[in-house]
Short mmCIF file of C-alpha atoms in Angstrom, two decimals:
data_model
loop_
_atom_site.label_atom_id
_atom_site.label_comp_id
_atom_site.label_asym_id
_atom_site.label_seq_id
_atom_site.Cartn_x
_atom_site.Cartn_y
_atom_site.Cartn_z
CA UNK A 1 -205.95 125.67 -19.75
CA UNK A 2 -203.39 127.82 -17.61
CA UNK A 3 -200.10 125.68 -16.32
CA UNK A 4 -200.35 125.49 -12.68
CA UNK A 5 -197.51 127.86 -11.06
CA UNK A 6 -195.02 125.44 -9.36
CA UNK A 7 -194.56 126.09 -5.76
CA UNK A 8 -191.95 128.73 -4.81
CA UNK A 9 -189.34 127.51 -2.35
CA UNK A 10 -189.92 129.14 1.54
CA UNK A 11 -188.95 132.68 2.11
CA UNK A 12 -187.63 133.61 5.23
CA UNK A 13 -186.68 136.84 6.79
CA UNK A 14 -183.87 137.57 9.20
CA UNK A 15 -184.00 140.47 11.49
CA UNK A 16 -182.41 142.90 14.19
CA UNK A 17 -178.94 142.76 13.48
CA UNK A 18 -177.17 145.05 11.71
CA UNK A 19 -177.15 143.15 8.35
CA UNK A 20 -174.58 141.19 6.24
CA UNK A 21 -171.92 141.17 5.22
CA UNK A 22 -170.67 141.26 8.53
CA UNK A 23 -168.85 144.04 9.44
CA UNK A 24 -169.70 144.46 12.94
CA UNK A 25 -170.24 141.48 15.45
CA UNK A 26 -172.05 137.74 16.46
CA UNK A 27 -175.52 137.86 15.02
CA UNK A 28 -174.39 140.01 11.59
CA UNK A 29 -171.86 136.25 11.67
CA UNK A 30 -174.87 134.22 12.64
CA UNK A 31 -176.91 135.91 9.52
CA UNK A 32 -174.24 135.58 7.13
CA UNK A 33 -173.60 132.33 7.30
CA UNK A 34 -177.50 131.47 7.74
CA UNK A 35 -178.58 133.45 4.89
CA UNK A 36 -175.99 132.42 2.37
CA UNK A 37 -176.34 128.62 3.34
CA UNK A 38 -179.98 128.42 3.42
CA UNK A 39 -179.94 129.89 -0.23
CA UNK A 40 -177.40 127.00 -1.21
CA UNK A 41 -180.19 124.27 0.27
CA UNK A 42 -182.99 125.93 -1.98
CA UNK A 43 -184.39 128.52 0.29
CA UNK A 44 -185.70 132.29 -0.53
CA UNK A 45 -183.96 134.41 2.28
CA UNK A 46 -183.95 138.06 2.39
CA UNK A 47 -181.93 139.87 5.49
CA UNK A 48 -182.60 143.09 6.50
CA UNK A 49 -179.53 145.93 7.03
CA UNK A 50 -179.02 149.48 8.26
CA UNK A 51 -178.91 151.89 5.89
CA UNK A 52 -175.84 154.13 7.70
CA UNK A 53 -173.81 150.85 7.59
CA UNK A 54 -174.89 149.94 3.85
CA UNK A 55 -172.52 150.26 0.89
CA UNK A 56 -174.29 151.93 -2.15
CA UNK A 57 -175.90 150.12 -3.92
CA UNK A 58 -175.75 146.63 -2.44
CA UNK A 59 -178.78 144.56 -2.96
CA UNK A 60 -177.67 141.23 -2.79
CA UNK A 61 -174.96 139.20 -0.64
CA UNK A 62 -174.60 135.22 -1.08
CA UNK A 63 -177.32 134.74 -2.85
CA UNK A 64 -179.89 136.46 -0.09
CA UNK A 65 -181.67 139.61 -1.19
CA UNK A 66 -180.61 142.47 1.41
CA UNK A 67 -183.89 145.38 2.24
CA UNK A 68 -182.19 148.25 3.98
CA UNK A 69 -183.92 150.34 5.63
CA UNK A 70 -183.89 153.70 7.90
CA UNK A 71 -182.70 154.04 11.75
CA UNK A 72 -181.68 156.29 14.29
CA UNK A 73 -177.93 155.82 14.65
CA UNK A 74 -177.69 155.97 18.67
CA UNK A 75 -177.05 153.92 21.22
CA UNK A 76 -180.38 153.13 22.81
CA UNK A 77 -182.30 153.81 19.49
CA UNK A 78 -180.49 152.26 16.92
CA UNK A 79 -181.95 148.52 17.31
CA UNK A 80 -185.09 149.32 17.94
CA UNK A 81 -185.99 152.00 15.58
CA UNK A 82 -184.52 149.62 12.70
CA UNK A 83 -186.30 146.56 13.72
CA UNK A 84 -189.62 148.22 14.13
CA UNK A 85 -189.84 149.36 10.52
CA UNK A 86 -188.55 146.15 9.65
CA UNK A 87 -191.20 143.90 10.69
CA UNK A 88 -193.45 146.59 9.46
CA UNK A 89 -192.50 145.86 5.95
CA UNK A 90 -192.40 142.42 6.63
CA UNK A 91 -196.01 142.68 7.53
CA UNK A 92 -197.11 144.25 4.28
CA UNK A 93 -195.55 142.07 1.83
CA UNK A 94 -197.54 141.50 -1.19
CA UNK A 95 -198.85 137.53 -1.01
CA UNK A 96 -196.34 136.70 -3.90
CA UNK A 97 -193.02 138.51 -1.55
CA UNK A 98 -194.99 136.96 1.64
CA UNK A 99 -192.79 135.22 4.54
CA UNK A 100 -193.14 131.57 5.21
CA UNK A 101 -191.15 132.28 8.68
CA UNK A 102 -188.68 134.79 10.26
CA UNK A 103 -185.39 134.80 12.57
CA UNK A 104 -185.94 137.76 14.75
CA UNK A 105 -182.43 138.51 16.85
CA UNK A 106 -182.16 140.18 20.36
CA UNK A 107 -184.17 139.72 23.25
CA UNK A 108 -185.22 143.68 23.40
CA UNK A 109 -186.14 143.17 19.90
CA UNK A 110 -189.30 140.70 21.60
CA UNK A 111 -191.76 143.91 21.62
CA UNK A 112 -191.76 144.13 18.09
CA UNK A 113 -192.26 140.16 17.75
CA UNK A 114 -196.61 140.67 17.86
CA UNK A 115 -196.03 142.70 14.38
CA UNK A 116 -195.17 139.47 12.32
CA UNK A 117 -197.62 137.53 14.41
CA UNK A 118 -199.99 140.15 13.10
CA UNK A 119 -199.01 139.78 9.62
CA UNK A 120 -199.75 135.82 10.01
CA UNK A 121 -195.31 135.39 10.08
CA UNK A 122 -194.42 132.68 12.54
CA UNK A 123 -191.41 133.81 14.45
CA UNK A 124 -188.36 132.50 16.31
CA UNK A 125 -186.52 135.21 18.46
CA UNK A 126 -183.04 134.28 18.92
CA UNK A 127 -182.10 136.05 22.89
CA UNK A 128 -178.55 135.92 22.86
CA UNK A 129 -177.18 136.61 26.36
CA UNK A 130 -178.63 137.84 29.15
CA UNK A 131 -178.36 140.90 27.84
CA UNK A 132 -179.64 143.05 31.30
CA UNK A 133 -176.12 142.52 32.83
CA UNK A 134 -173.98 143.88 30.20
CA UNK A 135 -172.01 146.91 32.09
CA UNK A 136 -172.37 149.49 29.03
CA UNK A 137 -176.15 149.72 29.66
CA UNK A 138 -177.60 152.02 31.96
CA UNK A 139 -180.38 151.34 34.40
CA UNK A 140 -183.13 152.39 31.83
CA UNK A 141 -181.52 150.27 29.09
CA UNK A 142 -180.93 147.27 31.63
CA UNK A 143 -184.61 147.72 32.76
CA UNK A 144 -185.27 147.67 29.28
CA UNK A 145 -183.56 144.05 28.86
CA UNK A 146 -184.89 142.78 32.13
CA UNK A 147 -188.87 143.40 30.51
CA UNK A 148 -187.85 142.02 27.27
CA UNK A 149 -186.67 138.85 28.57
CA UNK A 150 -190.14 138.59 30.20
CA UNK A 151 -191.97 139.32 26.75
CA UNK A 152 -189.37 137.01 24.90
CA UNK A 153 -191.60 133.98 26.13
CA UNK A 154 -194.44 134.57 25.46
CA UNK A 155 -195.07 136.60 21.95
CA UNK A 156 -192.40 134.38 19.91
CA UNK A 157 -193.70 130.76 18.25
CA UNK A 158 -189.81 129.38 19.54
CA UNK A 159 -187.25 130.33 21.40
CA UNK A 160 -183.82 130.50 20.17
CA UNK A 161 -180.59 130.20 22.64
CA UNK A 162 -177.09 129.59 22.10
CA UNK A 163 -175.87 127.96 25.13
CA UNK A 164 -176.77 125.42 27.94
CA UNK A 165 -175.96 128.43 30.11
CA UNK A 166 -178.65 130.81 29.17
CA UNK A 167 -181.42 128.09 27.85
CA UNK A 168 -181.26 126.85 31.75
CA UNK A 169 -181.69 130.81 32.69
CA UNK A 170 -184.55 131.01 31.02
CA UNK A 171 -185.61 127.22 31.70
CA UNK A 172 -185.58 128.22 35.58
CA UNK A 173 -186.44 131.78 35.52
CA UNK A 174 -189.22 131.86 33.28
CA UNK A 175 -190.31 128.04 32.68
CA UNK A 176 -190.04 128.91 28.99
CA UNK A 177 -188.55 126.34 26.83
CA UNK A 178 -186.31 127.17 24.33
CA UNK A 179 -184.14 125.54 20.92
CA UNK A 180 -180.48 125.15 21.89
CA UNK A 181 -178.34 126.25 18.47
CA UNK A 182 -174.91 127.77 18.82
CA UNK A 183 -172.70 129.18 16.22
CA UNK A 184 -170.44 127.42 14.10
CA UNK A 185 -167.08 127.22 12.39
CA UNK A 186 -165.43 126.47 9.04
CA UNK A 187 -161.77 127.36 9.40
CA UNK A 188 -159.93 128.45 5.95
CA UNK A 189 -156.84 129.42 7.18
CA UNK A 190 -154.96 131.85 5.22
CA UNK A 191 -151.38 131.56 4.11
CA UNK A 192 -149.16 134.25 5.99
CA UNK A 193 -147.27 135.44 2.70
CA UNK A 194 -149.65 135.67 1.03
CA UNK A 195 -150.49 139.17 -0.23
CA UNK A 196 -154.75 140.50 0.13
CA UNK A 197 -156.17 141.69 -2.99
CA UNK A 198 -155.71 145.26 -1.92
CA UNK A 199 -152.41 145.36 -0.37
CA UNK A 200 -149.80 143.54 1.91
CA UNK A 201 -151.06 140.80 4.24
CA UNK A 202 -152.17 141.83 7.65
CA UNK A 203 -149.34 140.06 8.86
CA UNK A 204 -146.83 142.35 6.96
CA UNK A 205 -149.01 145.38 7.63
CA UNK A 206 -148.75 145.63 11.37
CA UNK A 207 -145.15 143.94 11.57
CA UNK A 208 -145.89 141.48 13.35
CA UNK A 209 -144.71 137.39 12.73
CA UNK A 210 -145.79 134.03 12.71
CA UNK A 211 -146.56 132.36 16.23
CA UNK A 212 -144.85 135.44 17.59
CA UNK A 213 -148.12 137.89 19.00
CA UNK A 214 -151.07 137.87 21.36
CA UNK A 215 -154.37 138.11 19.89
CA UNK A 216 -157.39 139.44 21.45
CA UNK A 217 -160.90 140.32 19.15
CA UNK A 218 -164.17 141.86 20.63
CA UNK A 219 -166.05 145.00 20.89
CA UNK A 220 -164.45 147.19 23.11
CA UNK A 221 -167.06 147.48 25.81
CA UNK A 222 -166.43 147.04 29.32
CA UNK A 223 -167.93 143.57 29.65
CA UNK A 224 -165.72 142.20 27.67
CA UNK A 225 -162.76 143.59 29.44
CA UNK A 226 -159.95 144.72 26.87
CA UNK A 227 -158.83 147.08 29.56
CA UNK A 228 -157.75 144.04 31.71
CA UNK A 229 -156.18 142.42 28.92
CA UNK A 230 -154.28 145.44 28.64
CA UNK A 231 -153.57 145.82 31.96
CA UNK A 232 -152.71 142.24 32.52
CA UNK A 233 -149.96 142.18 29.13
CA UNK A 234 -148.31 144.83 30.77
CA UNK A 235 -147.19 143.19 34.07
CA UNK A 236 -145.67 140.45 31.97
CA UNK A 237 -142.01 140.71 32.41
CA UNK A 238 -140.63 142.30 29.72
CA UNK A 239 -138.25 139.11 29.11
CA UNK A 240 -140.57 136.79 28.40
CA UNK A 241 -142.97 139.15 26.41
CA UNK A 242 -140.12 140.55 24.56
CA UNK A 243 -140.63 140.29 20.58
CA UNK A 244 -144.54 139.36 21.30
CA UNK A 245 -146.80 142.06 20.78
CA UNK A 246 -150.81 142.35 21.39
CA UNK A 247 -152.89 143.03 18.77
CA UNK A 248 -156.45 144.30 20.53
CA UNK A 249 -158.70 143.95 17.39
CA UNK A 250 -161.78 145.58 17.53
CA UNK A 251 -163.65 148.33 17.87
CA UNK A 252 -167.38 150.08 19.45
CA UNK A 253 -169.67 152.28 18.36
CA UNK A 254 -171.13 154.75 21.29
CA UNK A 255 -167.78 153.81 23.16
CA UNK A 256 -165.65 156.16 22.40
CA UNK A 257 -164.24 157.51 25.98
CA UNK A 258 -163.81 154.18 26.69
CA UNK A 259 -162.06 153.33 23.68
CA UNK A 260 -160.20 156.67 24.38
CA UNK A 261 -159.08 155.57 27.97
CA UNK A 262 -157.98 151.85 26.87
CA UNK A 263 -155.40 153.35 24.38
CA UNK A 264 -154.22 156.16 26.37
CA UNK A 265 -153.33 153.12 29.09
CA UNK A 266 -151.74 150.99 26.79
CA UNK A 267 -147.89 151.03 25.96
CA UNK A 268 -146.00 150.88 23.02
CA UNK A 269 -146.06 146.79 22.00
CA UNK A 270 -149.86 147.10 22.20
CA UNK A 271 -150.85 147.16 18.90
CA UNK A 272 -154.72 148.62 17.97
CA UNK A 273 -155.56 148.31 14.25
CA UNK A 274 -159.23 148.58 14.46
CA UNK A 275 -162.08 145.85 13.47
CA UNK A 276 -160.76 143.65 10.90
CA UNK A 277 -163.07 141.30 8.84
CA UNK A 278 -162.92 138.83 5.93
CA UNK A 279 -159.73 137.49 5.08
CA UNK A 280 -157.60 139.74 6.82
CA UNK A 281 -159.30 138.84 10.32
CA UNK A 282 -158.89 135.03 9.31
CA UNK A 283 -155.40 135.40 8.72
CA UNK A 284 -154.79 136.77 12.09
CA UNK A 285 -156.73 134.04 13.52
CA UNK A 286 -154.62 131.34 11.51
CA UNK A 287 -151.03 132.55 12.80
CA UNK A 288 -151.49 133.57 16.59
CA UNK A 289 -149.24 132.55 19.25
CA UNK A 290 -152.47 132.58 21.73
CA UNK A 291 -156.08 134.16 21.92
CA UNK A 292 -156.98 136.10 24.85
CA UNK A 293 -160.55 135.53 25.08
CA UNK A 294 -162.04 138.02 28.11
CA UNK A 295 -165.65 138.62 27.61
CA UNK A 296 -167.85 138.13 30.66
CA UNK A 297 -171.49 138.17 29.64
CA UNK A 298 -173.09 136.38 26.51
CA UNK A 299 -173.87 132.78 25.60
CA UNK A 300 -172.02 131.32 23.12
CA UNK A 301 -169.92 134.15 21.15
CA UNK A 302 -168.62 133.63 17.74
CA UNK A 303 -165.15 134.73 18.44
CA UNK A 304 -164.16 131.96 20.44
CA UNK A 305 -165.59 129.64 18.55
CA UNK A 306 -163.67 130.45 15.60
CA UNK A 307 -160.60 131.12 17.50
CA UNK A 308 -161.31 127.39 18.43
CA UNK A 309 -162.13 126.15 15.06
CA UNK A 310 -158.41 128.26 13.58
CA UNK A 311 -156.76 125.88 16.28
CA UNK A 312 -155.34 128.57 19.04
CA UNK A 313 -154.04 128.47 21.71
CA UNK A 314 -156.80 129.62 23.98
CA UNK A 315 -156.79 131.64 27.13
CA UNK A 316 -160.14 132.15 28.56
CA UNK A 317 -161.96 133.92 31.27
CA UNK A 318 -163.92 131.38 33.36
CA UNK A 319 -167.34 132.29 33.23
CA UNK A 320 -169.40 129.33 32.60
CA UNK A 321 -170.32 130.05 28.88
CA UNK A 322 -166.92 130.33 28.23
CA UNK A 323 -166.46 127.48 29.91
CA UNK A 324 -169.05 125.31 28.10
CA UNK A 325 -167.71 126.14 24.77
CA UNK A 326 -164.28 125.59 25.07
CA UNK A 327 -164.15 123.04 27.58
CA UNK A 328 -160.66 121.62 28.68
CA UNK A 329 -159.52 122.89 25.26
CA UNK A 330 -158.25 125.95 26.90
CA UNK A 331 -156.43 127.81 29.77
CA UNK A 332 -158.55 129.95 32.33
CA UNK A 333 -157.72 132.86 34.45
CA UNK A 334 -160.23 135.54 35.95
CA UNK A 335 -160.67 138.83 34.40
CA UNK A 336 -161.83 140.62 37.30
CA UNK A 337 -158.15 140.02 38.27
CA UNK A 338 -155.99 140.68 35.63
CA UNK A 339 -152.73 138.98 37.60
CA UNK A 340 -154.33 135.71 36.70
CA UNK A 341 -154.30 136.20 33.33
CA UNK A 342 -150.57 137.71 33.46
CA UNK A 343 -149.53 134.59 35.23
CA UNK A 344 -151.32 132.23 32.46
CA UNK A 345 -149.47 134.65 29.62
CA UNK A 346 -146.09 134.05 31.16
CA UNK A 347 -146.54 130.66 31.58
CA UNK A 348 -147.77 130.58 27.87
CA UNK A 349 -144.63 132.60 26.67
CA UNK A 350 -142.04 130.11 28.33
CA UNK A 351 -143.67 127.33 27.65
CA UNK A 352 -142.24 124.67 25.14
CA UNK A 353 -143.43 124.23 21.59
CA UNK A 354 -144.85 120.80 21.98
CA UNK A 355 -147.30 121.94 24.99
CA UNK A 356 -148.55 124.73 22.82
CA UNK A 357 -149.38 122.54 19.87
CA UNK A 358 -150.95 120.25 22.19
CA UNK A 359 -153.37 123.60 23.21
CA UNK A 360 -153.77 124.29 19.22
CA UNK A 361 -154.91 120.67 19.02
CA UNK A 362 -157.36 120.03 21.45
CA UNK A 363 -159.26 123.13 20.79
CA UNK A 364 -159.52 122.74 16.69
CA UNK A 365 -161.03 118.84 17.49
CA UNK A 366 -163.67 120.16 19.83
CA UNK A 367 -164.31 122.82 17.51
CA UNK A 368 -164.88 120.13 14.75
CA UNK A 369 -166.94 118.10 17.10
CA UNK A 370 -169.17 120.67 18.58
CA UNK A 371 -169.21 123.87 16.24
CA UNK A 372 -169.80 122.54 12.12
CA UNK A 373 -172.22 125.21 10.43
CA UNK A 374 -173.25 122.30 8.84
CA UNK A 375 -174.71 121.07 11.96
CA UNK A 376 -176.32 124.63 12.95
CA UNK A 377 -178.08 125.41 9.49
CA UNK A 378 -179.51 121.56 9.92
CA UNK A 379 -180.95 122.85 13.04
CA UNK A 380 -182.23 125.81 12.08
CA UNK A 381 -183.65 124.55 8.78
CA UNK A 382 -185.21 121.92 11.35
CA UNK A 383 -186.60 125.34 13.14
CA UNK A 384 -188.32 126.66 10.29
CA UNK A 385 -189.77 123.71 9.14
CA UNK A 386 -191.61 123.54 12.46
CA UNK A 387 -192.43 127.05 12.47
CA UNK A 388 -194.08 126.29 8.78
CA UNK A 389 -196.12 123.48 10.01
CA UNK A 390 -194.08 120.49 10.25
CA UNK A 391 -193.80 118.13 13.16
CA UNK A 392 -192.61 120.39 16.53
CA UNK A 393 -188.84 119.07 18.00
CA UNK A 394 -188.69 119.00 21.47
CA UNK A 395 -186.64 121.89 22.68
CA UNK A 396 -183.08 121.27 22.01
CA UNK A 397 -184.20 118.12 19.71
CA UNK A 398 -181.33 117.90 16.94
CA UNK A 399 -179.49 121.21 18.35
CA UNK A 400 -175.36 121.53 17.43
CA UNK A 401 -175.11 120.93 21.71
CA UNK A 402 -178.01 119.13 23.42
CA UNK A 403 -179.72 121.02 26.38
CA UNK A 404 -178.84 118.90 29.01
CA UNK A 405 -174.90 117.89 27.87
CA UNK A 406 -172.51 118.47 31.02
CA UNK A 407 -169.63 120.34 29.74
CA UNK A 408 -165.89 119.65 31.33
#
């Protein structure tokens, strides 16, 4: 008499972004972190990458399995084109390699959503912002968005969103309920001495000090405004910016005349050494003077958050996401007019120690309170589970911020 085969642990599948590790932006963080904390609590995750962003070789990253596949590298087609052979291999996994459940990211990523459903994969599709306003698309790409966010409520078993801000969007605008989960935090600050495994710290790279630069991370796309930052650092007088330099770290693929046009404008103290990840990025975050955080459209990003959870000062543009994740941990000015955020940076620069410590404080305790990955893999877990039968939440039910919470 055969031994009966114990029962394999749930495989899920995570799709649309680019892939981990991250090396690019907020969902390839969201996936990381996911994929390699899910596999600590017992469960069989496998991510899917990009092969022209894919190392040689790389099969395996925190314990997930990584599939890479083919894409168009472009701007319009990259996404797409990768996600739709995704879920097509999704769909014809043998019964042994089957999905339990799958993570599908970005709303224009919804058409591709009736694929899994096909292949009898319950599905969550994770919308992000509202992606149809974001200034680098053009009217067929925000068209594009402005359809998807229709289709996003309707072909996906749950909705995902990562902020009170765009779960009410699609609360009033659609009547579709969704699963508030935003991203998380675990700071590990990194010494400022202390040397990287290939080289001198970031710190001693760029020549920069302690408590003694600006520090602004994002993709370089116009909606999230590094030309304003720019613009803004240099009508700082010169006396109270002296010694302080900006690092703008970041970068964008499909942006480079943009890119071109933010460097050419920028003088001499701004400092651009490219996207920085791993511990390099977290030493940055660990020794700032302030974060400029500018972005304009998005829910909850990732970069703010951990600016948040590093303990920063924080200087943010007002829009109300921003506003809901940093609360009165921060100091707000306007990006559409950069003398706003000048004014905050020279009040910043003269200000006394004790005031900016106070700043530092206040935003790494709401970080703690609000932003544990802990908290957002105990949601999403929570997710799954309902997505593989279990009892259904209530939208919001358990989430890291509860639809609903008024934000200061």
């Amino acid at each position: 008499m055969s031994t009966p085969r114990p029962p394999r642990p749930p495989h899920v599948a995570l799709i649309g972004s680019r892939g981990i590790p991250n090396r690019y932006g907020g969902y390839e963080t969201l996936m990381e972190e996911l994929a390699g904390r899910l596999v600590e609590r017992g469960w069989r995750v496998t991510v899917y990458r990009r092969s022209h962003v894919t190392p040689p070789g790389l099969t395996e990253y925190r314990g997930a399995r990584l599939v890479v596949l083919p894409t168009l590298p472009t701007k319009h087609l990259d996404t797409p084109v990768h996600t739709l052979v995704s879920c097509l291999d999704a769909g014809l996994r043998t019964r042994d390699d089957h999905f339990d459940a799958a993570l599908v990211v970005n709303s224009a990523n919804a058409l591709f959503v009736p694929l899994l459903s096909a292949a009898g994969i319950p599905a969550a599709l994770h919308v992000d912002g509202i992606e149809k306003r974001r200034a680098k698309w053009g009217r067929f790409g925000r068209a594009v968005y402005a359809v998807s966010e229709r289709l996003a409520c309707v072909v996906a078993d749950a909705l995902v969103t990562d902020a009170e801000v765009i779960r009410r969007h699609y609360a009033e605008r659609y009547g579709a309920a969704s699963r508030s989960i935003v991203y998380g935090v675990e700071p590990r600050p990194v010494d400022a001495a202390a040397a990287l495994e290939d080289g001198p710290s970031w710190l001693q790279r760029l020549g920069v000090e302690p408590r003694r630069y600006l520090l602004y991370v994002s993709r370089f796309e116009p909606e999230n405004n590094p030309h304003r930052v720019v613009e803004a650092y240099a009508a700082v007088s010169a006396d109270v910016s002296a010694g302080v330099p900006l690092l703008m770290v970041g970068d964008a693929p499909y942006a480079g005349d943009f890119i071109r046009r933010l460097r050419a404008a920028a003088d001499r103290r701004v400092l651009f050494p490219g996207a920085i990840y791993g511990a390099g990025y977290r030493q940055l975050l660990s020794h700032a003077l302030a974060y400029v955080h500018a972005t304009e459209v998005g829910g909850t990003h990732p970069a703010l958050v951990e600016a948040m959870g590093y303990g920063n000062c924080l200087l943010v543009n007002e829009a109300p996401e921003n506003r809901e994740a940093a609360g009165d941990a921060a100091v707000y000015f306007r990006a559409a007019e950069p003398a706003s955020l000048a004014a905050a940076l020279g009040r910043l620069l003269a200000a006394d120690e004790s005031e900016r410590t106070a700043l530092r404080r206040a935003a790494a305790e709401r970080a703690a309170r609000l932003y544990s990955w802990n908290r957002v893999v105990d949601d999403y877990e929570d997710l799954f589970r309902h997505l593989l039968g279990g009892a259904a939440p209530g939208a919001g039910a358990g989430s890291s911020v509860a639809p609903g919470q008024s934000f200061k």
